[in-house]
PDB file of C-alpha atoms in Angstrom:
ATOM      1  CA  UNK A   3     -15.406 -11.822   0.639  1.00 51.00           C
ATOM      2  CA  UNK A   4     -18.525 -13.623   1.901  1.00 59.00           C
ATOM      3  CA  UNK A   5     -20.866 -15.065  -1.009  1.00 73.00           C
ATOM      4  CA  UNK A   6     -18.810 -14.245  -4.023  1.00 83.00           C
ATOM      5  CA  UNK A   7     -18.993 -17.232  -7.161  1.00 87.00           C
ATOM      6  CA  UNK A   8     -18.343 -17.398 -10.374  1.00 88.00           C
ATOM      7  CA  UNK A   9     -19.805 -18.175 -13.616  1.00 90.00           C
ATOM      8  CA  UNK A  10     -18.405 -20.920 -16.427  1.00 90.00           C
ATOM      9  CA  UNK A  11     -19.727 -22.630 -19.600  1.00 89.00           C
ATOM     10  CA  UNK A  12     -17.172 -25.502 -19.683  1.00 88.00           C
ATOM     11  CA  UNK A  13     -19.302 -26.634 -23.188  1.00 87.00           C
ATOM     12  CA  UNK A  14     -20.548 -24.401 -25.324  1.00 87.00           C
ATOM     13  CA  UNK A  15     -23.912 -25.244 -27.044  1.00 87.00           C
ATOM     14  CA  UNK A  16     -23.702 -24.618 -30.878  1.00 85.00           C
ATOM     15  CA  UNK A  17     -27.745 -24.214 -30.642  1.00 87.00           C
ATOM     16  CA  UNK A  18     -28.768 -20.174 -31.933  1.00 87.00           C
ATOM     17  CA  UNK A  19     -30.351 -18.201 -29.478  1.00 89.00           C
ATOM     18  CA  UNK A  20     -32.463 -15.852 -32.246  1.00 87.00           C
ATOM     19  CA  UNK A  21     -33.710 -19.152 -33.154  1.00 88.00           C
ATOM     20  CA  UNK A  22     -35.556 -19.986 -30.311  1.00 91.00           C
ATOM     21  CA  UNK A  23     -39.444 -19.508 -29.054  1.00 92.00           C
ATOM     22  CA  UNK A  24     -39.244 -16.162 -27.263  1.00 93.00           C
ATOM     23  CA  UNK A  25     -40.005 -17.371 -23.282  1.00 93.00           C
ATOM     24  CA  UNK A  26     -40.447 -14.598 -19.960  1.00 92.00           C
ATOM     25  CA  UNK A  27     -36.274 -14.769 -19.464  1.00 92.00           C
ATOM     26  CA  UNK A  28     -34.911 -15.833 -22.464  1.00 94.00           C
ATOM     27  CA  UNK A  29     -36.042 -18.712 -25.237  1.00 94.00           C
ATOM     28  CA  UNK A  30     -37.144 -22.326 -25.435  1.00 93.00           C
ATOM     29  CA  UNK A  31     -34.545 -24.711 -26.816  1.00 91.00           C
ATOM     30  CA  UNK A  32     -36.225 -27.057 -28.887  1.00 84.00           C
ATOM     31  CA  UNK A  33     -33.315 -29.581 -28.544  1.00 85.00           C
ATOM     32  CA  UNK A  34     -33.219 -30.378 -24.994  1.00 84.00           C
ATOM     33  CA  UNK A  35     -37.004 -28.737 -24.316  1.00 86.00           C
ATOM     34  CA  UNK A  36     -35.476 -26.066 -21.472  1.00 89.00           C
ATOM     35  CA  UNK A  37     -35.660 -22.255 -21.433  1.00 92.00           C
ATOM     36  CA  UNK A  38     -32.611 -20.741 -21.840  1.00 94.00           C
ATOM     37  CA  UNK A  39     -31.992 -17.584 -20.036  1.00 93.00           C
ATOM     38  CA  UNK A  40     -30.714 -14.356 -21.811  1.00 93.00           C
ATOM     39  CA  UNK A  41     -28.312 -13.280 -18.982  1.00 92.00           C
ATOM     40  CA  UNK A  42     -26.402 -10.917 -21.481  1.00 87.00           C
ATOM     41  CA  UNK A  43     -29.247  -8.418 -21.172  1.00 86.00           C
ATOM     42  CA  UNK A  44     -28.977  -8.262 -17.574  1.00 88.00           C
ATOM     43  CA  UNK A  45     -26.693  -5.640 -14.993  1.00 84.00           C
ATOM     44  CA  UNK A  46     -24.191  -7.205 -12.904  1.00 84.00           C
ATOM     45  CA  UNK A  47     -26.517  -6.567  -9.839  1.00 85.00           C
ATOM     46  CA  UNK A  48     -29.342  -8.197 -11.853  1.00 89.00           C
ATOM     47  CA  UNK A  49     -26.859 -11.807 -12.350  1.00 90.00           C
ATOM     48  CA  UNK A  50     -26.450 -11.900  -8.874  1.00 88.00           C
ATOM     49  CA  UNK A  51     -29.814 -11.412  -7.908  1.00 90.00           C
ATOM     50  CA  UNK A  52     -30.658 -14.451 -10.322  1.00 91.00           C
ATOM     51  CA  UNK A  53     -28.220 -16.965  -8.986  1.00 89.00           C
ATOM     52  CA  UNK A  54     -28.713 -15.503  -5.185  1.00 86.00           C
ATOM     53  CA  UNK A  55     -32.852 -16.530  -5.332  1.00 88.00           C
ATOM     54  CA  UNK A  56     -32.992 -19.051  -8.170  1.00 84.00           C
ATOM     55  CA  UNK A  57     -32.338 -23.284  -7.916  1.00 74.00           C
ATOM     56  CA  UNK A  58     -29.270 -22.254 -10.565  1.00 74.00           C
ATOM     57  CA  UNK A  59     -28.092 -26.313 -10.571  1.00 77.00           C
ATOM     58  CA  UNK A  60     -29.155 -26.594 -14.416  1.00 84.00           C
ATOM     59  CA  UNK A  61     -29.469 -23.197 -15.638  1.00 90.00           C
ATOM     60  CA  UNK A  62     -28.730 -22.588 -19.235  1.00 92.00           C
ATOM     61  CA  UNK A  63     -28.332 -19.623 -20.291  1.00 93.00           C
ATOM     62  CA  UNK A  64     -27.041 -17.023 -22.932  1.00 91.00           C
ATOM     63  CA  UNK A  65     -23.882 -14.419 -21.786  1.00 90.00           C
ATOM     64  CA  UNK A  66     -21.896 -11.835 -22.842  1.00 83.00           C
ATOM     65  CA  UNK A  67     -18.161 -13.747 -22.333  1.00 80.00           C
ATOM     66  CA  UNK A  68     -17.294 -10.759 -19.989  1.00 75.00           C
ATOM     67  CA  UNK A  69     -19.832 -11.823 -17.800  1.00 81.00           C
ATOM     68  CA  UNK A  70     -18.732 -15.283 -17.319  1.00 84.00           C
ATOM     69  CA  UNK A  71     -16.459 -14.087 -14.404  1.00 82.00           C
ATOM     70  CA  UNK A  72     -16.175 -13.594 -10.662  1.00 82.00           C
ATOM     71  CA  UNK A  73     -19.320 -11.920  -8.992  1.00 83.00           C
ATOM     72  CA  UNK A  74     -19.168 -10.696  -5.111  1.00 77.00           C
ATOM     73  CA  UNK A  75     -22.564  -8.711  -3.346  1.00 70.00           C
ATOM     74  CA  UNK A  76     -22.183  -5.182  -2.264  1.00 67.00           C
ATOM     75  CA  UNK A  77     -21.528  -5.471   1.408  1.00 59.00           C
ATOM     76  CA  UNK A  78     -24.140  -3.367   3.418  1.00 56.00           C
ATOM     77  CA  UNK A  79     -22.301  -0.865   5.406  1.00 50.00           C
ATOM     78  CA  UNK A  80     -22.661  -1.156   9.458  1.00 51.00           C
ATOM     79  CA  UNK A  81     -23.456   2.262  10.931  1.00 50.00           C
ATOM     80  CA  UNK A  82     -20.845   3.197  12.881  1.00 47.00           C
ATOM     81  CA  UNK A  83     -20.534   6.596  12.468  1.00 48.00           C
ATOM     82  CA  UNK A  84     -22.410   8.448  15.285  1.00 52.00           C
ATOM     83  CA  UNK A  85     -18.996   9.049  17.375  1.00 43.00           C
ATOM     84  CA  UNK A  86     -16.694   9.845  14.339  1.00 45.00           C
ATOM     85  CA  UNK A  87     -19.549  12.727  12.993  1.00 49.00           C
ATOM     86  CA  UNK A  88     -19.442  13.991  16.878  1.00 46.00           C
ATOM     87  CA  UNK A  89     -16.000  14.025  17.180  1.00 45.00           C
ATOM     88  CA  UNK A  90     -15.765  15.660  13.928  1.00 47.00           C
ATOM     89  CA  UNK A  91     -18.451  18.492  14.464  1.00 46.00           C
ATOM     90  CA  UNK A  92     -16.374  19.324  17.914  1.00 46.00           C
ATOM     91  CA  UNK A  93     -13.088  19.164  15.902  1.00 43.00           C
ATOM     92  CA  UNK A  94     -14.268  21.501  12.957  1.00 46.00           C
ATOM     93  CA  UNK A  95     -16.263  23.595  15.469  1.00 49.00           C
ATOM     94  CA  UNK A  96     -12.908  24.134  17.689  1.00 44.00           C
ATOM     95  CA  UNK A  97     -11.048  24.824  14.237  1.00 44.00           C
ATOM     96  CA  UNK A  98     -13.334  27.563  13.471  1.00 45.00           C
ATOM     97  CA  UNK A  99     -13.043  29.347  16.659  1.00 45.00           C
ATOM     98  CA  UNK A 100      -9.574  29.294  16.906  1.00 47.00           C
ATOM     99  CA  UNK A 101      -9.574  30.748  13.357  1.00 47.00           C
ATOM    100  CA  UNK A 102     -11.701  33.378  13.526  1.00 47.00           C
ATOM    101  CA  UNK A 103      -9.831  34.506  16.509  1.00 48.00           C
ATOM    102  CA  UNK A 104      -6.770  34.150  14.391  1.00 47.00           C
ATOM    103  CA  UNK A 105      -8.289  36.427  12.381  1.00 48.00           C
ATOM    104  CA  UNK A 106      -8.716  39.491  15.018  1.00 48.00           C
ATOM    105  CA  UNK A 107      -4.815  39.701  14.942  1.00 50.00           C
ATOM    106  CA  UNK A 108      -2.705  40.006  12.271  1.00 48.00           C
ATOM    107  CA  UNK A 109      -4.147  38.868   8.852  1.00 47.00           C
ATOM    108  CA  UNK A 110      -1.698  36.402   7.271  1.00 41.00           C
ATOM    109  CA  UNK A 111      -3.195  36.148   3.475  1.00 36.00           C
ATOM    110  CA  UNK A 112      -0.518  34.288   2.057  1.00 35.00           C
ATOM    111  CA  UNK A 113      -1.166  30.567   4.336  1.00 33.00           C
ATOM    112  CA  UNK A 114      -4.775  31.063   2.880  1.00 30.00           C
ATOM    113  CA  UNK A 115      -3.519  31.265  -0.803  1.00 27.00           C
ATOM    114  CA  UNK A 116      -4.012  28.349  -3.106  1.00 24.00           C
ATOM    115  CA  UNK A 117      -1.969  27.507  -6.020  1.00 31.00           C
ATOM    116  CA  UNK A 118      -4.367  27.196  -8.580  1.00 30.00           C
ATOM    117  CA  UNK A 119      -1.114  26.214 -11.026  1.00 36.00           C
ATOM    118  CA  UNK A 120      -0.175  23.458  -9.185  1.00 35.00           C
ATOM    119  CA  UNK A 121      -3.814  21.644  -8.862  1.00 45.00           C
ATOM    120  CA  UNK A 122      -4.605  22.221 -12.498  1.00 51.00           C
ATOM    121  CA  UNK A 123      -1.443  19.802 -13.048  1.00 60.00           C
ATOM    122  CA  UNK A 124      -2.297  17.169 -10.657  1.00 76.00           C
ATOM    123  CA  UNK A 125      -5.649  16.128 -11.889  1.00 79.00           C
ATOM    124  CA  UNK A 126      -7.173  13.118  -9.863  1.00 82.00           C
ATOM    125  CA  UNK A 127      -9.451  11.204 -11.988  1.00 84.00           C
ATOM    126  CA  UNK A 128     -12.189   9.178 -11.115  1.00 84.00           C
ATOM    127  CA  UNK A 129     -15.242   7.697 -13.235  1.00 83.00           C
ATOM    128  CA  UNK A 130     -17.015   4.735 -13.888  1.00 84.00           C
ATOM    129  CA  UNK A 131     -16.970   2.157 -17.770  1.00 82.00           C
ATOM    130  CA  UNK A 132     -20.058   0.712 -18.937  1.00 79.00           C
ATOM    131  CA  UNK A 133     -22.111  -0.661 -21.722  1.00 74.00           C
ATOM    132  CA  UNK A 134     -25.706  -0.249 -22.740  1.00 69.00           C
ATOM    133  CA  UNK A 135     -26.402  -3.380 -20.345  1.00 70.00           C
ATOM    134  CA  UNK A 136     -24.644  -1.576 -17.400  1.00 74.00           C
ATOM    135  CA  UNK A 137     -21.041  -1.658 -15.334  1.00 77.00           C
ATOM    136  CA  UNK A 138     -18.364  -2.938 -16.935  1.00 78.00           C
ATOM    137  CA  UNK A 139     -15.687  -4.290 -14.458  1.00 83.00           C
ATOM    138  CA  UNK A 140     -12.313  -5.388 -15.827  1.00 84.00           C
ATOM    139  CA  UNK A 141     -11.836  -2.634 -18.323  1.00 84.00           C
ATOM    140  CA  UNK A 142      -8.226  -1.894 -18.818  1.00 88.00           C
ATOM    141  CA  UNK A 143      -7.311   2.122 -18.657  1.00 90.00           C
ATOM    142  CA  UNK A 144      -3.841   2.901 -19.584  1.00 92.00           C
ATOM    143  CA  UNK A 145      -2.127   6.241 -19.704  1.00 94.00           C
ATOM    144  CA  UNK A 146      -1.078   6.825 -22.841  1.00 92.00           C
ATOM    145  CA  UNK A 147       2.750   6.289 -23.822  1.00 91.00           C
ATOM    146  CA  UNK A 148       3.201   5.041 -20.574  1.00 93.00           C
ATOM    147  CA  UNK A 149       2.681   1.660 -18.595  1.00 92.00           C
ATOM    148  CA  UNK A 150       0.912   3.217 -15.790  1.00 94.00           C
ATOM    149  CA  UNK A 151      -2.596   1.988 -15.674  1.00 93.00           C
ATOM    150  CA  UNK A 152      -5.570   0.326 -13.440  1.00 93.00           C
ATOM    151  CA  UNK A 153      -8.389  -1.677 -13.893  1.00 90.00           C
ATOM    152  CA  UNK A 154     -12.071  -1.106 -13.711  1.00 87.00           C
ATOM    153  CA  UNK A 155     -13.442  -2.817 -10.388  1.00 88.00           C
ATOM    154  CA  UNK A 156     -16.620  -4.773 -10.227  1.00 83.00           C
ATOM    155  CA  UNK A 157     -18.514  -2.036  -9.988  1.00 84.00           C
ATOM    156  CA  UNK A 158     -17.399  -0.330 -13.501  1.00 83.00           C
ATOM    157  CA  UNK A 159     -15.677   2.152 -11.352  1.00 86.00           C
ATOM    158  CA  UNK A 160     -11.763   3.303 -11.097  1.00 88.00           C
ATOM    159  CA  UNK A 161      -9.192   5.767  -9.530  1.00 88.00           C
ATOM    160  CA  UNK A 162      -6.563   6.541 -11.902  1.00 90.00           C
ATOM    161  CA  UNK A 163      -3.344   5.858  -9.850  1.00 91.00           C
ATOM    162  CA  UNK A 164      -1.164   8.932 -11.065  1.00 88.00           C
ATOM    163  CA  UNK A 165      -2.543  12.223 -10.955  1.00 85.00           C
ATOM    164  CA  UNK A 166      -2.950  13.951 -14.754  1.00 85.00           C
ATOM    165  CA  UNK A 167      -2.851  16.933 -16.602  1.00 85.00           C
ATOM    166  CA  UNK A 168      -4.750  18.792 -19.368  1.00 81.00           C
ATOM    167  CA  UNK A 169      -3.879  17.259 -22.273  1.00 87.00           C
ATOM    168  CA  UNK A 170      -3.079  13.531 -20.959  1.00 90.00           C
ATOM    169  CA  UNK A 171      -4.340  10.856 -22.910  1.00 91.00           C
ATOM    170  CA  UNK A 172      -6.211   7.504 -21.308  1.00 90.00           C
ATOM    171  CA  UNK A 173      -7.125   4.846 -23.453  1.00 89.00           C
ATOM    172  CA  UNK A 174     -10.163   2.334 -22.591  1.00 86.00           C
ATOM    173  CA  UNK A 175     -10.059  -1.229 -23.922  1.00 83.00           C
ATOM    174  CA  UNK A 176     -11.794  -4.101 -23.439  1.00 78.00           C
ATOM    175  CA  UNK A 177     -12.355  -7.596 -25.463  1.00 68.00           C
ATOM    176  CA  UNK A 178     -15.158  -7.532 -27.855  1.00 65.00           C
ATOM    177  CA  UNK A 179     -15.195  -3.706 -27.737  1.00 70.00           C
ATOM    178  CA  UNK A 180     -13.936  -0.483 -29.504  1.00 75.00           C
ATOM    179  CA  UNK A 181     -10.740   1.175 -27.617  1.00 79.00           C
ATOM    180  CA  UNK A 182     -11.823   5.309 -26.191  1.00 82.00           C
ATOM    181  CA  UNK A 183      -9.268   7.948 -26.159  1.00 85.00           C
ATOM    182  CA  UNK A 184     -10.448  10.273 -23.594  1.00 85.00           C
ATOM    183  CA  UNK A 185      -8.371  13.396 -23.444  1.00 86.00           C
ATOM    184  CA  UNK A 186      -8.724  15.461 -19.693  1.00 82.00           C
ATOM    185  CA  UNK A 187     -10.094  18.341 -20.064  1.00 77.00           C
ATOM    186  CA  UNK A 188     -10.911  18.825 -15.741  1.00 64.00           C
ATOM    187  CA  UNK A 189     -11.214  16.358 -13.461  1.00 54.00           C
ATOM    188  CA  UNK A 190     -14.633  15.721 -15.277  1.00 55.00           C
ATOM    189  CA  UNK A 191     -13.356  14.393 -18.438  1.00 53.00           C
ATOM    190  CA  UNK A 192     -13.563  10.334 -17.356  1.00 52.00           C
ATOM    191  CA  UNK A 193     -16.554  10.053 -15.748  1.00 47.00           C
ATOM    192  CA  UNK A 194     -19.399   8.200 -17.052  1.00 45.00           C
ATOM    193  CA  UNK A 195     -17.212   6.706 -19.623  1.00 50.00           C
ATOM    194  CA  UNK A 196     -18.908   4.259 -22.545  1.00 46.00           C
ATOM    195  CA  UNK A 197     -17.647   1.964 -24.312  1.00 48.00           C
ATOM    196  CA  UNK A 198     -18.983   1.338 -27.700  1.00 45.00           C
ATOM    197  CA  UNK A 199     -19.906  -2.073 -28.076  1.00 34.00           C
ATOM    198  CA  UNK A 200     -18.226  -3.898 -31.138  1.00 33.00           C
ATOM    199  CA  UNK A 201     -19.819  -4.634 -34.120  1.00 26.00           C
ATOM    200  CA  UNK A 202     -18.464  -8.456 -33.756  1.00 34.00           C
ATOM    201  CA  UNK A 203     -20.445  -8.771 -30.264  1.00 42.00           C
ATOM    202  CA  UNK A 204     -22.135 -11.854 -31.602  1.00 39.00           C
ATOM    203  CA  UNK A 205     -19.051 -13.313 -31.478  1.00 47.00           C
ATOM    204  CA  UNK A 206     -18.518 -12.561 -27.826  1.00 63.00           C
ATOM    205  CA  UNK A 207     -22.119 -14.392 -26.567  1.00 74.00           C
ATOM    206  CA  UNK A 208     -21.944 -17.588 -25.617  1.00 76.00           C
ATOM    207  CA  UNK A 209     -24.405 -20.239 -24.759  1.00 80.00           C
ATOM    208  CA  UNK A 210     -24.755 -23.264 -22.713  1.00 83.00           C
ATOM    209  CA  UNK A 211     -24.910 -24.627 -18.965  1.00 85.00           C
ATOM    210  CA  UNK A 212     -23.908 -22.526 -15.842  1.00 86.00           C
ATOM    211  CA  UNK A 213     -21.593 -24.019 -14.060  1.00 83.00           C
ATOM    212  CA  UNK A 214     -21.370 -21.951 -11.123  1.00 85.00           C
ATOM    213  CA  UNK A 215     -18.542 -22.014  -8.107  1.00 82.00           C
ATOM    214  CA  UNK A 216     -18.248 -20.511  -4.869  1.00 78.00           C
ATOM    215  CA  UNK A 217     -15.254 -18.912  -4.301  1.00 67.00           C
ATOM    216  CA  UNK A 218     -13.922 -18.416  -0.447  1.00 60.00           C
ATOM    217  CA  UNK A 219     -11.476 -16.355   0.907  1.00 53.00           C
ATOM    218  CA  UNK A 220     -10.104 -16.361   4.516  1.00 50.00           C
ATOM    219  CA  UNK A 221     -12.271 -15.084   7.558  1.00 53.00           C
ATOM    220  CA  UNK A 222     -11.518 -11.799   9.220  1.00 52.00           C
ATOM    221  CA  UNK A 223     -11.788 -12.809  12.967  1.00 46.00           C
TER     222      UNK A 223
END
């Protein structure tokens, strides 16, 4: 994908952030006389936005370690669609006709029956992991006594890849932060999921220069 890079502090400073003169985006080191900014406040939308308008060659700056990682821009979505939603409205227009002619004859309730038994045990769940600073992408969901599992995606946001059942068991997890049991209920149960943040989360900021790469992939011709 086009514009992605990530994020790296190869050296960790040792300097404390709380220590520093409180500045518009973060704090003044006194040591090397720079601001240092407080990226672990920031939304993953909000980091990319930095880097994307900012000279970032000798940023220093303060992050949560899960944010030291790979960051790509939404894509903006071409409009394509005027055809497709034409051919669609004919399609579901000719569907309707043919059915409501159906319908003049002989009645068939049983093809419009739906088994409500079978679609309360394949759940499909969907939802989105986040902190108090925003998305959380990475975030490990795992069904539980099983190996079957997926990752959250840079957004925050997953797909379970099995469908559930009331009852089934996912557990969250993610470094620096307390595991969630979430048991499903509906196919509302994991949305909007938060993580707790740990109570060692000091332990998971770190400070120091940006180092930041652009990563390429191949061009779709």
């Amino acid at each position: 994908m086009k514009n992605q890079f990530s994020l790296e502090i190869n050296r960790p400073c040792s300097e404390k952030f709380n220590q520093f003169a409180t500045t518009e985006l973060g704090g003044l080191c006194n040591s090397c006389e720079k601001e240092v900014i407080d990226f672990s406040k920031m939304t993953s939308q909000e980091v990319i936005s930095y880097f994307k308008n900012n000279n970032t060659k000798n940023t220093c700056g303060q992050f949560k370690k899960q944010q030291l990682t790979t960051y790509a821009p939404k894509p903006q979505l071409k409009r394509k669609y005027n055809f497709i939603k034409a051919f669609g409205f004919a399609l579901l227009s000719f569907l309707t006709f043919n059915t409501a002619n159906a319908q003049k004859g002989n009645p068939s309730p049983e093809k419009n029956t739906i088994n409500i038994k079978n679609l309360q045990g394949n759940i499909t769940v969907k939802g989105n992991v986040g902190d108090e600073s925003g998305d959380l992408p990475g975030v490990n969901i795992l069904l539980q006594g099983t190996n079957i599992g997926v990752e959250t995606d840079f957004d925050g946001d997953f797909t379970f890849p099995k469908t559930l059942k009331k009852g089934d068991v996912l557990i969250f997890s993610f470094v620096g932060m307390e595991s969630q049991k979430v048991t499903i209920q509906d196919t509302k149960s994991a949305a909007n999921i938060n993580l707790k943040v740990s109570m060692k989360i000091d332990s998971c900021m770190l400070l120091g220069k940006v180092a930041v790469k652009k990563v390429y992939s191949s061009k779709n011709k």
